[in-house]
């Protein structure tokens, strides 16, 4: 008995009841929060203080914030005692029974106590942390020390203490949760009287159904004097929901009101979030780790993401496995020849996008079955080297230098409906390759012959249109910048004489987050030919390199092809042959 109360005194007294003699308080005494930095040995005026307001649009996703491991959080025998220490209602745990690790923590932490912050009986909220300025009714702090450290040792370790913060939200109706009902039965206004807890509830009973994979992380301090800057903070995104009558019992039965510290300056700190935490849309995703943490393999963690679905794009088109579909007839293009259809050109941070005027350009036919309105076209590319490749689709594993996507929405649907409908969008994909003359020029060095007639001139597009378009790239170097296009450029000018009757067709997705599986894809077999110097302007002027998503698994999809597929081997015959090889692997020496 003596032994355990000594331990209690050493390990807990210091943490929450710091400087019992030099009285501090939240309200109604000399040392209110704005004066805490004047207390002896106080860190409360330093630059790594807690709590903070979490601004979700400034939060960065951190893939290292993996799931937690909790030991004995489900045990109903770990809560030992309750005390009203004059600042909060605190529940002490049995020593060395309860642990936390994982969740991006670098060590195992032993849980020692939990306590609460709240507002008043008039339902003023009293959480310490706020999210985008929103203060919840209450906040629970589960406090753990780095395993093996004393409180004094933990307080001088920059990650010596791990606090798990849970917001508590007030439910208007529904049942009063039984474990919380038990917990609040202890609340008294009698101060500094440690009483044993005799009900049997676990930490998990209190946490309830909160999703423990969604949380914020930052480095901060204790929120009471001496405000030691030793805390790794975890703030869970989802609140615990309890009945509002229970919340009111905290101020009513303890005689303590508004026991929370105001939010502190972030200074230069970054707040991180686990991958599962929903962050505001427009949250950074990118193609490579030099630009952000959320690269293609992690896109499926983004909120509302479909990026791990089974009909994703782009794909590798294995020509021998394509199936001829005679319904893939010619397209009908409306206003593709309009030289004033482009409204503006913009740098999205991921691509260069040409947005078209509304309700003007259309496409139908081509086996689509609907009329589609053309919204925009944009590009995917590689880097600044001459051999660079950056198309999204590949054909028999060959990646082309660039790819142009003309994005169309079913005319009878709103955009919102379209992105949630399996054929709501139709994208026309064109590969782009250098004109032969410019290819030769880059290796031979002779420079003035590329406008002369050459064998492929019938396929070359109108270089004047591409020159006009790419001239704008220098005006949109800044992210999100846009310029109005006044020059005369039509989509037909850009596509030139490329054969638009010969193409592949499959069901796929958007190739950027949220990767909605709403796209009927058309990938044209013949490539558009453009001067290599002009193609090079995309990576040079925007500074973005290799803006393409890796190819995705086909799963059980079929890629169809137009009749005019002049591919050498008869695809179905070869397919059968392959099937035979697979069926009798031991009869053939492969
Ligand atoms: C869990 O708690 C019990 C006491 O309730 C204790 O005997 C046991 O050792 C604890 N388990 C671990 C892994 O610490
Ligand atoms: C974990 O260790 C790394 C490297 O020392 C450090 O940068 C990081 O802040 C630590 N994280 C936590 C939560 O302690
Ligand atoms: C890009 O932004 C910077 C700083 O805001 C500005 O000075 C510059 O003029 C902008 N450049 C272009 C091409 O708009
Ligand atoms: C796309 O999916 C629809 C049904 O979901 C199907 O009717 C259609 O044939 C598919 N098209 C292709 C090209 O696979
Ligand atoms: Zn606290
Ligand atoms: Zn695209």
Coordinates of C-alpha atoms and ligand atoms in Angstrom, one line a residue:
X1 CA 0.0 0.0 0.0
X2 CA 2.7 2.4 1.0
X3 CA 4.7 1.4 -2.0
X4 CA 2.0 2.1 -4.5
X5 CA 1.0 5.5 -3.1
X6 CA 4.6 6.5 -3.2
X7 CA 4.7 5.6 -6.9
X8 CA 1.6 7.4 -7.5
X9 CA 2.9 10.5 -5.9
X10 CA 6.1 10.4 -7.9
X11 CA 4.7 9.6 -11.2
X12 CA 1.4 11.5 -11.3
X13 CA 1.7 14.3 -8.9
X14 CA 4.4 15.9 -11.0
X15 CA 2.5 15.6 -14.2
X16 CA -0.8 17.2 -13.6
X17 CA -0.5 18.7 -10.2
X18 CA 2.7 20.5 -11.0
X19 CA 3.7 23.1 -8.5
X20 CA 0.8 22.6 -6.2
X21 CA 2.0 25.5 -4.0
X22 CA 2.2 28.0 -6.8
X23 CA -1.4 27.9 -7.7
X24 CA -2.4 28.2 -11.2
X25 CA -5.9 28.0 -12.6
X26 CA -8.1 28.5 -15.7
X27 CA -10.1 31.3 -14.2
X28 CA -10.6 33.1 -10.9
X29 CA -7.0 33.3 -9.6
X30 CA -3.8 35.2 -10.2
X31 CA -2.2 32.8 -12.6
X32 CA -4.7 32.3 -15.4
X33 CA -3.4 30.9 -18.7
X34 CA -2.0 34.2 -20.0
X35 CA 0.1 34.4 -16.9
X36 CA 1.3 30.8 -16.8
X37 CA 4.6 31.7 -18.4
X38 CA 5.5 33.7 -15.3
X39 CA 5.4 30.7 -13.0
X40 CA 8.7 29.4 -11.7
X41 CA 10.4 27.0 -14.2
X42 CA 7.6 27.3 -16.7
X43 CA 7.9 26.6 -20.4
X44 CA 4.4 28.0 -21.1
X45 CA 5.8 30.9 -23.2
X46 CA 7.9 28.8 -25.5
X47 CA 7.3 28.0 -29.2
X48 CA 6.1 24.3 -29.1
X49 CA 3.0 24.7 -27.0
X50 CA -0.3 22.9 -26.9
X51 CA -3.2 22.9 -27.6
X52 CA -3.5 24.2 -31.1
X53 CA -6.1 24.9 -33.8
X54 CA -5.7 22.3 -36.5
X55 CA -6.3 23.9 -39.9
X56 CA -7.1 20.9 -42.1
X57 CA -6.1 22.6 -45.4
X58 CA -2.6 23.0 -44.0
X59 CA -2.3 19.4 -42.8
X60 CA 0.0 17.1 -44.6
X61 CA -0.6 13.4 -45.1
X62 CA 2.2 11.2 -43.6
X63 CA 2.3 7.6 -44.8
X64 CA 4.4 6.7 -41.7
X65 CA 1.4 7.3 -39.5
X66 CA 0.4 3.6 -39.4
X67 CA -2.1 1.9 -37.2
X68 CA -1.6 1.9 -33.4
X69 CA -1.1 -1.2 -31.2
X70 CA -2.9 -1.0 -27.9
X71 CA -2.2 -3.4 -25.0
X72 CA -4.9 -3.9 -22.4
X73 CA -7.1 -1.2 -23.7
X74 CA -9.8 -3.8 -23.7
X75 CA -9.1 -4.9 -20.1
X76 CA -11.8 -4.0 -17.6
X77 CA -9.3 -4.2 -14.7
X78 CA -6.9 -1.3 -15.4
X79 CA -8.7 1.8 -14.1
X80 CA -7.5 2.1 -10.5
X81 CA -8.7 5.4 -9.0
X82 CA -10.4 8.7 -9.4
X83 CA -9.4 12.2 -8.2
X84 CA -10.7 15.7 -8.6
X85 CA -7.3 17.4 -8.4
X86 CA -8.8 20.9 -8.6
X87 CA -8.1 21.3 -12.3
X88 CA -9.7 18.2 -13.8
X89 CA -11.3 14.8 -13.2
X90 CA -8.4 12.3 -13.4
X91 CA -8.5 8.5 -13.6
X92 CA -5.3 6.7 -12.8
X93 CA -4.4 3.3 -14.3
X94 CA -2.7 0.3 -12.7
X95 CA 1.0 0.6 -13.3
X96 CA 2.6 -1.3 -16.2
X97 CA -0.5 -2.8 -17.5
X98 CA -1.5 -0.6 -20.4
X99 CA 0.6 0.3 -23.5
X100 CA 0.5 2.1 -26.8
X101 CA 2.9 1.8 -29.7
X102 CA 2.7 2.1 -33.5
X103 CA 0.8 5.0 -35.0
X104 CA 4.1 6.6 -36.1
X105 CA 5.4 6.6 -32.5
X106 CA 9.1 5.7 -32.2
X107 CA 8.8 3.8 -28.9
X108 CA 6.4 1.9 -26.7
X109 CA 4.6 4.1 -24.2
X110 CA 3.1 3.0 -20.8
X111 CA -0.3 4.5 -20.2
X112 CA -0.6 6.1 -16.7
X113 CA -3.8 8.1 -16.6
X114 CA -6.6 9.8 -18.5
X115 CA -8.5 13.1 -17.7
X116 CA -10.8 15.5 -19.3
X117 CA -11.3 19.1 -20.4
X118 CA -14.7 20.7 -20.6
X119 CA -16.8 23.9 -20.7
X120 CA -19.6 24.8 -18.4
X121 CA -23.2 23.9 -17.5
X122 CA -24.5 26.3 -20.1
X123 CA -23.2 23.9 -22.7
X124 CA -20.3 26.2 -23.7
X125 CA -17.8 23.8 -25.4
X126 CA -14.5 23.1 -23.7
X127 CA -12.2 20.9 -25.8
X128 CA -8.6 22.1 -25.8
X129 CA -7.8 21.4 -29.5
X130 CA -10.0 22.9 -32.2
X131 CA -10.4 21.7 -35.8
X132 CA -10.7 24.5 -38.3
X133 CA -11.8 26.7 -35.4
X134 CA -14.5 24.3 -34.2
X135 CA -14.4 23.6 -30.5
X136 CA -16.0 20.3 -29.3
X137 CA -17.9 20.0 -26.0
X138 CA -15.1 18.0 -24.3
X139 CA -11.8 16.4 -24.9
X140 CA -10.3 13.3 -23.2
X141 CA -6.5 12.9 -22.8
X142 CA -5.0 9.5 -22.4
X143 CA -1.5 10.1 -21.1
X144 CA 1.4 7.6 -21.6
X145 CA 5.2 7.8 -20.8
X146 CA 7.9 6.4 -22.9
X147 CA 8.4 3.0 -21.4
X148 CA 11.0 2.8 -18.7
X149 CA 11.2 6.6 -18.1
X150 CA 10.1 8.4 -14.9
X151 CA 7.9 11.4 -15.3
X152 CA 10.9 13.7 -14.7
X153 CA 12.9 11.9 -17.4
X154 CA 10.0 11.9 -19.8
X155 CA 9.5 15.6 -19.4
X156 CA 13.0 16.4 -20.7
X157 CA 12.7 14.0 -23.7
X158 CA 11.2 15.8 -26.7
X159 CA 9.0 12.7 -27.3
X160 CA 8.9 11.5 -23.7
X161 CA 5.1 11.7 -23.3
X162 CA 2.5 10.5 -25.8
X163 CA -1.0 11.9 -25.3
X164 CA -4.0 10.5 -27.2
X165 CA -6.6 13.2 -27.6
X166 CA -10.3 12.3 -28.2
X167 CA -12.9 14.9 -28.9
X168 CA -16.2 14.3 -27.2
X169 CA -19.4 15.3 -28.9
X170 CA -22.9 15.7 -27.4
X171 CA -25.6 13.5 -28.6
X172 CA -29.2 14.8 -28.2
X173 CA -30.9 11.6 -27.9
X174 CA -30.3 7.9 -27.7
X175 CA -29.3 5.8 -24.8
X176 CA -26.9 7.0 -22.2
X177 CA -23.8 4.8 -22.7
X178 CA -23.5 2.4 -19.8
X179 CA -19.6 2.7 -19.4
X180 CA -19.8 6.5 -19.5
X181 CA -22.7 6.4 -17.0
X182 CA -20.4 4.4 -14.6
X183 CA -17.5 6.7 -15.2
X184 CA -19.4 9.9 -14.3
X185 CA -20.8 8.3 -11.1
X186 CA -17.4 9.1 -9.6
X187 CA -17.4 12.8 -10.3
X188 CA -17.4 14.9 -7.1
X189 CA -16.5 18.3 -6.0
X190 CA -14.4 17.0 -3.1
X191 CA -10.9 17.9 -4.0
X192 CA -7.7 15.9 -3.7
X193 CA -9.4 12.8 -2.4
X194 CA -8.2 9.8 -4.3
X195 CA -10.9 7.2 -4.4
X196 CA -10.7 3.6 -5.7
X197 CA -12.7 2.8 -8.8
X198 CA -14.9 -0.3 -8.4
X199 CA -16.8 -0.5 -11.6
X200 CA -15.4 -2.6 -14.5
X201 CA -15.0 -0.6 -17.7
X202 CA -12.1 -0.6 -20.2
X203 CA -10.5 2.2 -22.2
X204 CA -12.1 0.7 -25.3
X205 CA -15.5 0.9 -23.7
X206 CA -15.0 4.7 -23.4
X207 CA -13.5 5.1 -26.9
X208 CA -16.4 3.2 -28.4
X209 CA -16.6 3.1 -32.2
X210 CA -14.1 5.9 -33.0
X211 CA -12.0 4.9 -36.1
X212 CA -8.5 4.8 -34.6
X213 CA -6.8 4.9 -38.1
X214 CA -7.9 8.5 -38.6
X215 CA -5.8 10.9 -36.6
X216 CA -3.6 14.1 -36.6
X217 CA -0.1 14.2 -35.3
X218 CA 2.1 17.1 -34.1
X219 CA 4.8 17.8 -31.5
X220 CA 3.7 19.9 -28.6
X221 CA 3.6 20.3 -24.9
X222 CA 1.7 19.6 -21.7
X223 CA -1.4 21.9 -21.6
X224 CA -1.0 22.6 -17.9
X225 CA 2.0 24.2 -16.1
X226 CA 4.9 23.6 -16.4
X227 CA 3.9 23.1 -20.1
X228 CA 7.0 20.8 -20.7
X229 CA 7.6 20.5 -24.5
X230 CA 7.8 16.7 -24.4
X231 CA 4.5 15.6 -25.9
X232 CA 3.9 13.6 -29.1
X233 CA 0.3 14.6 -29.8
X234 CA -2.3 12.3 -31.4
X235 CA -5.7 13.9 -32.0
X236 CA -8.3 11.5 -33.4
X237 CA -10.4 12.8 -36.2
X238 CA -13.7 11.2 -35.1
X239 CA -15.3 12.3 -31.8
X240 CA -16.6 10.0 -29.1
X241 CA -20.4 10.5 -29.0
X242 CA -22.0 10.7 -25.5
X243 CA -25.3 12.0 -24.3
X244 CA -25.3 15.7 -23.6
X245 CA -26.7 15.1 -20.1
X246 CA -23.4 13.3 -19.2
X247 CA -21.3 16.1 -20.6
X248 CA -23.1 18.5 -18.3
X249 CA -22.3 16.4 -15.2
X250 CA -18.6 17.2 -15.6
X251 CA -18.9 20.9 -14.7
X252 CA -22.0 20.3 -12.5
X253 CA -20.6 17.6 -10.2
X254 CA -17.0 18.7 -10.0
X255 CA -17.6 22.4 -9.5
X256 CA -15.0 23.1 -12.2
X257 CA -15.9 25.1 -15.3
X258 CA -14.1 25.9 -18.6
X259 CA -11.1 23.8 -17.7
X260 CA -9.2 24.2 -21.0
X261 CA -6.2 26.2 -22.1
X262 CA -6.6 28.5 -25.1
X263 CA -5.0 27.4 -28.4
X264 CA -1.4 28.4 -28.9
X265 CA 0.6 29.6 -31.9
X266 CA 1.7 26.9 -34.2
X267 CA 4.9 28.8 -35.0
X268 CA 6.8 26.8 -37.6
X269 CA 5.3 23.4 -36.8
X270 CA 3.7 21.1 -39.3
X271 CA 0.6 19.1 -38.4
X272 CA 0.4 15.7 -40.1
X273 CA -2.5 13.3 -40.7
X274 CA -2.6 9.5 -41.1
X275 CA -3.4 8.4 -44.6
X276 CA -7.0 7.5 -43.8
X277 CA -7.9 10.9 -42.4
X278 CA -10.2 12.8 -44.7
X279 CA -8.6 16.1 -45.7
X280 CA -10.3 18.9 -47.7
X281 CA -10.6 18.1 -51.4
X282 CA -7.9 19.7 -53.5
X283 CA -5.5 18.1 -51.0
X284 CA -2.1 17.6 -52.6
X285 CA -1.5 14.5 -54.6
X286 CA 1.3 14.2 -57.1
X287 CA 3.3 11.9 -59.4
X288 CA 6.6 11.7 -57.5
X289 CA 7.9 12.0 -54.0
X290 CA 9.8 15.2 -54.7
X291 CA 6.5 17.1 -54.9
X292 CA 4.5 15.6 -52.1
X293 CA 4.0 12.4 -50.0
X294 CA 0.9 11.2 -51.8
X295 CA 2.3 9.5 -54.8
X296 CA 0.3 7.1 -57.1
X297 CA 0.6 4.0 -54.9
X298 CA -1.0 6.0 -52.0
X299 CA -3.8 7.7 -54.0
X300 CA -6.3 5.2 -52.7
X301 CA -5.9 6.6 -49.2
X302 CA -7.2 10.0 -50.4
X303 CA -10.8 10.8 -49.3
X304 CA -13.5 9.4 -51.6
X305 CA -10.8 7.7 -53.7
X306 CA -11.6 4.9 -56.1
X307 CA -8.0 4.5 -57.1
X308 CA -7.8 0.9 -55.9
X309 CA -10.8 -0.2 -57.9
X310 CA -10.7 -3.0 -60.5
X311 CA -11.4 -0.9 -63.7
X312 CA -8.6 1.6 -63.3
X313 CA -6.8 3.5 -66.0
X314 CA -4.3 3.8 -67.7
X315 CA -3.5 0.3 -68.9
X316 CA -1.1 -1.5 -71.2
X317 CA -2.9 -2.4 -74.4
X318 CA -1.7 -5.9 -75.4
X319 CA -2.7 -5.9 -79.0
X320 CA -2.8 -9.6 -79.4
X321 CA -5.5 -9.9 -76.7
X322 CA -7.7 -7.2 -78.1
X323 CA -11.1 -8.4 -79.5
X324 CA -12.5 -6.9 -82.7
X325 CA -15.9 -5.2 -82.2
X326 CA -17.7 -4.3 -85.4
X327 CA -19.9 -1.9 -83.5
X328 CA -17.0 0.5 -83.1
X329 CA -18.0 2.7 -86.0
X330 CA -17.0 6.3 -86.9
X331 CA -17.3 9.2 -84.5
X332 CA -19.3 12.3 -85.2
X333 CA -17.4 15.4 -84.2
X334 CA -19.3 18.7 -83.7
X335 CA -17.4 22.0 -83.7
X336 CA -14.0 20.3 -83.5
X337 CA -13.2 22.7 -86.4
X338 CA -14.3 25.8 -84.4
X339 CA -11.3 28.0 -84.0
X340 CA -12.7 29.8 -81.0
X341 CA -13.8 26.9 -78.9
X342 CA -11.0 27.1 -76.3
X343 CA -11.9 29.4 -73.5
X344 CA -8.6 29.4 -71.5
X345 CA -5.5 27.4 -70.8
X346 CA -4.4 26.6 -67.3
X347 CA -1.6 25.0 -65.3
X348 CA -3.3 22.7 -62.9
X349 CA -0.1 21.8 -61.1
X350 CA -0.3 18.3 -62.7
X351 CA -1.0 19.1 -66.3
X352 CA -1.7 21.8 -68.9
X353 CA -5.4 22.0 -69.5
X354 CA -7.4 23.7 -72.2
X355 CA -10.9 24.4 -71.1
X356 CA -13.6 24.7 -73.8
X357 CA -16.6 27.0 -73.9
X358 CA -19.7 25.4 -72.5
X359 CA -22.2 23.5 -74.6
X360 CA -20.4 23.9 -77.9
X361 CA -18.2 21.1 -78.8
X362 CA -19.6 17.5 -78.9
X363 CA -18.8 14.0 -79.9
X364 CA -21.0 11.0 -80.6
X365 CA -21.0 7.8 -82.6
X366 CA -17.9 5.6 -82.2
X367 CA -20.0 3.0 -80.4
X368 CA -20.6 5.4 -77.5
X369 CA -24.4 5.2 -77.6
X370 CA -24.8 8.8 -76.2
X371 CA -24.0 12.3 -77.2
X372 CA -21.1 13.7 -75.1
X373 CA -20.2 17.3 -74.5
X374 CA -16.5 18.1 -74.8
X375 CA -15.3 19.8 -71.6
X376 CA -11.5 20.1 -71.9
X377 CA -8.4 18.6 -73.2
X378 CA -5.0 18.2 -71.4
X379 CA -1.7 16.5 -71.8
X380 CA 0.6 13.9 -70.1
X381 CA 4.3 14.0 -70.8
X382 CA 7.8 12.9 -69.6
X383 CA 10.9 15.0 -69.1
X384 CA 13.2 17.2 -71.2
X385 CA 15.4 14.6 -72.7
X386 CA 15.0 13.7 -76.4
X387 CA 14.2 10.1 -75.7
X388 CA 11.7 11.0 -73.0
X389 CA 8.4 9.1 -72.9
X390 CA 5.3 10.1 -70.9
X391 CA 2.1 8.7 -72.3
X392 CA -0.3 7.2 -69.8
X393 CA -1.4 4.2 -71.9
X394 CA 1.2 1.9 -73.4
X395 CA 0.8 -0.4 -76.4
X396 CA 2.5 -3.8 -76.1
X397 CA 4.5 -2.1 -73.3
X398 CA 5.7 0.8 -75.6
X399 CA 5.3 4.2 -73.9
X400 CA 4.9 7.1 -76.3
X401 CA 6.4 10.5 -75.8
X402 CA 3.1 12.2 -74.9
X403 CA -0.6 11.7 -74.7
X404 CA -3.5 14.1 -75.2
X405 CA -6.8 13.5 -73.5
X406 CA -10.0 15.0 -74.8
X407 CA -12.5 14.7 -71.9
X408 CA -16.3 14.5 -72.7
X409 CA -19.3 14.3 -70.4
X410 CA -22.6 12.6 -71.3
X411 CA -24.7 15.5 -72.4
X412 CA -27.8 14.3 -70.5
X413 CA -26.0 14.2 -67.1
X414 CA -24.6 16.9 -64.8
X415 CA -20.9 16.6 -64.1
X416 CA -21.6 15.3 -60.7
X417 CA -23.9 12.6 -62.1
X418 CA -21.4 11.8 -64.8
X419 CA -18.5 11.0 -62.5
X420 CA -20.7 8.6 -60.7
X421 CA -22.0 6.8 -63.8
X422 CA -20.1 4.0 -65.4
X423 CA -20.2 5.6 -68.8
X424 CA -20.7 9.2 -67.6
X425 CA -17.4 10.3 -69.2
X426 CA -15.8 9.5 -72.5
X427 CA -12.1 10.3 -73.0
X428 CA -10.4 10.3 -76.4
X429 CA -6.7 9.5 -76.0
X430 CA -4.2 10.4 -78.7
X431 CA -0.6 9.5 -78.5
X432 CA 1.8 12.2 -79.6
X433 CA 5.1 11.5 -81.3
X434 CA 7.7 13.8 -82.9
X435 CA 7.3 14.4 -86.7
X436 CA 10.0 12.4 -88.5
X437 CA 11.7 15.5 -89.7
X438 CA 12.1 16.9 -86.3
X439 CA 13.3 13.6 -85.0
X440 CA 16.0 13.5 -87.7
X441 CA 16.8 17.1 -87.0
X442 CA 17.5 16.5 -83.4
X443 CA 20.1 13.9 -84.3
X444 CA 21.5 15.3 -87.5
X445 CA 21.5 18.9 -86.5
X446 CA 20.2 20.4 -89.7
X447 CA 17.3 22.6 -88.8
X448 CA 15.4 24.2 -91.5
X449 CA 13.9 21.3 -93.4
X450 CA 11.0 20.3 -91.3
X451 CA 8.3 22.3 -93.1
X452 CA 9.3 20.9 -96.4
X453 CA 7.3 18.0 -97.8
X454 CA 8.2 14.7 -96.3
X455 CA 6.7 11.3 -96.5
X456 CA 4.6 11.6 -93.3
X457 CA 3.4 15.2 -94.0
X458 CA -0.1 13.8 -94.6
X459 CA -0.2 12.8 -90.9
X460 CA 1.6 15.9 -89.5
X461 CA -0.7 18.3 -87.7
X462 CA -0.9 22.0 -88.2
X463 CA 2.3 23.2 -86.6
X464 CA 1.0 26.7 -86.6
X465 CA -1.8 25.6 -84.2
X466 CA 0.7 23.8 -81.9
X467 CA 3.0 26.8 -82.0
X468 CA 0.2 29.1 -80.9
X469 CA -0.9 26.7 -78.2
X470 CA 2.6 26.1 -76.7
X471 CA 3.4 29.8 -76.8
X472 CA 0.9 30.2 -73.9
X473 CA 2.9 27.8 -71.7
X474 CA 5.3 30.6 -70.7
X475 CA 2.3 32.6 -69.4
X476 CA 1.1 29.8 -67.1
X477 CA 4.3 28.9 -65.3
X478 CA 2.7 29.6 -61.9
X479 CA 0.4 27.1 -60.4
X480 CA -3.3 27.6 -61.1
X481 CA -2.5 30.5 -63.4
X482 CA -4.7 30.7 -66.6
X483 CA -4.7 32.7 -69.7
X484 CA -7.5 33.4 -72.2
X485 CA -6.8 32.0 -75.6
X486 CA -7.6 34.5 -78.2
X487 CA -5.7 33.0 -81.1
X488 CA -7.6 30.8 -83.6
X489 CA -7.0 27.2 -82.7
X490 CA -9.4 24.3 -83.4
X491 CA -9.1 20.8 -82.1
X492 CA -9.1 19.6 -85.7
X493 CA -6.0 21.8 -86.3
X494 CA -4.2 20.1 -83.4
X495 CA -5.2 16.6 -84.4
X496 CA -4.3 17.1 -88.0
X497 CA -4.9 14.1 -90.3
X498 CA -4.5 11.4 -87.8
X499 CA -6.7 8.4 -88.6
X500 CA -9.7 8.7 -86.2
X501 CA -11.4 5.6 -87.4
X502 CA -8.9 3.1 -85.9
X503 CA -8.9 2.8 -82.2
X504 CA -9.1 0.7 -79.0
X505 CA -12.0 0.8 -76.6
X506 CA -12.3 -0.3 -72.9
X507 CA -14.0 0.6 -69.7
X508 CA -11.8 2.5 -67.3
X509 CA -11.4 5.4 -64.9
X510 CA -10.1 8.9 -64.5
X511 CA -6.3 8.6 -64.3
X512 CA -6.0 11.2 -61.5
X513 CA -7.6 11.2 -58.0
X514 CA -10.4 10.4 -57.2
X515 CA -9.9 7.9 -60.1
X516 CA -13.7 7.6 -60.6
X517 CA -14.6 4.5 -62.7
X518 CA -16.8 6.5 -65.0
X519 CA -14.8 6.6 -68.2
X520 CA -15.4 4.9 -71.6
X521 CA -11.9 5.0 -73.0
X522 CA -11.0 5.5 -76.7
X523 CA -7.3 5.2 -77.5
X524 CA -6.4 5.9 -81.1
X525 CA -3.9 3.7 -82.8
X526 CA -2.2 6.3 -84.9
X527 CA -0.3 9.0 -83.1
X528 CA -0.5 12.8 -83.7
X529 CA 2.8 14.1 -85.0
X530 CA 4.2 17.3 -83.4
X531 CA 7.5 19.1 -83.7
X532 CA 9.8 17.8 -80.9
X533 CA 10.8 21.3 -79.9
X534 CA 7.2 22.2 -79.2
X535 CA 6.6 19.0 -77.3
X536 CA 9.6 19.8 -75.1
X537 CA 8.0 23.1 -74.0
X538 CA 5.6 21.2 -71.8
X539 CA 8.1 20.0 -69.2
X540 CA 10.4 23.0 -69.7
X541 CA 7.8 25.8 -69.2
X542 CA 5.8 24.1 -66.5
X543 CA 8.6 22.5 -64.6
X544 CA 6.5 19.4 -64.2
X545 CA 8.2 16.2 -65.3
X546 CA 6.8 12.7 -65.9
X547 CA 3.1 13.6 -65.3
X548 CA 1.6 10.2 -66.0
X549 CA 0.1 7.5 -63.8
X550 CA 1.7 4.0 -64.0
X551 CA -0.4 1.4 -65.9
X552 CA -3.0 -0.4 -63.8
X553 CA -4.1 -4.1 -63.8
X554 CA -6.6 -5.1 -66.4
X555 CA -8.3 -7.5 -64.1
X556 CA -11.1 -9.2 -66.0
X557 CA -11.6 -6.4 -68.6
X558 CA -11.6 -6.8 -72.4
X559 CA -10.0 -4.3 -74.7
X560 CA -11.9 -4.0 -78.0
X561 CA -10.5 -2.9 -81.3
X562 CA -12.0 -1.5 -84.5
X563 CA -12.1 -3.7 -87.6
X564 CA -9.4 -1.7 -89.3
X565 CA -6.9 -3.3 -86.9
X566 CA -4.2 -4.3 -89.5
X567 CA -2.4 -6.3 -86.9
X568 CA -0.4 -9.2 -88.4
X569 CA -1.5 -12.3 -86.5
X570 CA -5.1 -13.1 -86.3
X571 CA -5.8 -12.2 -82.7
X572 CA -8.5 -14.7 -81.9
X573 CA -6.5 -17.6 -83.4
X574 CA -3.5 -16.6 -81.4
X575 CA -5.6 -16.3 -78.3
X576 CA -6.9 -19.8 -78.7
X577 CA -3.3 -21.1 -79.2
X578 CA -2.3 -19.4 -76.0
X579 CA -5.3 -20.9 -74.2
X580 CA -4.2 -24.3 -75.4
X581 CA -0.7 -23.7 -74.2
X582 CA -2.0 -22.8 -70.8
X583 CA -4.4 -25.7 -70.6
X584 CA -1.6 -28.3 -71.3
X585 CA 1.5 -26.8 -69.9
X586 CA 3.3 -30.1 -69.5
X587 CA 2.8 -31.3 -73.1
X588 CA 4.6 -28.3 -74.4
X589 CA 8.2 -27.3 -73.6
X590 CA 7.7 -23.7 -73.1
Ligands
LIG1 C1 -2.8 -6.6 -18.9 O1 -3.3 -6.3 -17.6 C2 -3.3 -7.3 -16.7 C3 -3.9 -6.8 -15.4 O2 -5.2 -6.4 -15.6 C4 -1.9 -7.8 -16.4 O3 -1.9 -8.9 -15.6 C5 -1.3 -8.2 -17.8 O4 0.1 -8.4 -17.6 C6 -1.4 -7.0 -18.7 N1 -0.8 -7.4 -20.0 C7 0.2 -6.9 -20.5 C8 0.7 -7.4 -21.8 O5 0.8 -6.0 -20.0
LIG2 C1 10.7 9.7 -34.6 O1 12.1 9.8 -34.9 C2 12.4 10.6 -35.9 C3 13.9 10.5 -36.2 O2 14.6 10.8 -35.0 C4 12.0 12.1 -35.6 O3 12.3 12.9 -36.7 C5 10.5 12.1 -35.3 O4 10.1 13.4 -34.9 C6 10.2 11.1 -34.2 N1 8.7 11.0 -34.1 C7 8.1 10.9 -33.0 C8 6.6 10.8 -33.1 O5 8.7 10.8 -31.9
LIG3 C1 4.3 34.1 -61.0 O1 4.1 34.6 -59.6 C2 5.1 35.5 -59.3 C3 4.9 35.8 -57.8 O2 3.6 35.8 -57.4 C4 4.9 36.8 -60.1 O3 5.9 37.7 -59.7 C5 5.1 36.4 -61.5 O4 4.9 37.5 -62.4 C6 4.2 35.3 -62.0 N1 4.5 34.8 -63.3 C7 3.7 34.7 -64.2 C8 4.2 34.3 -65.5 O5 2.5 34.9 -64.1
LIG4 C1 -18.5 -1.4 -70.4 O1 -19.4 -1.8 -69.3 C2 -20.7 -2.0 -69.8 C3 -21.5 -2.5 -68.6 O2 -21.0 -2.1 -67.4 C4 -20.8 -3.0 -70.9 O3 -22.1 -3.1 -71.3 C5 -19.9 -2.6 -72.0 O4 -19.9 -3.6 -73.0 C6 -18.5 -2.4 -71.5 N1 -17.7 -1.8 -72.6 C7 -16.5 -2.3 -72.8 C8 -15.8 -1.6 -74.0 O5 -15.9 -3.2 -72.2
LIG5 ZN1 -5.2 17.3 -20.8
LIG6 ZN1 -5.4 12.7 -68.6

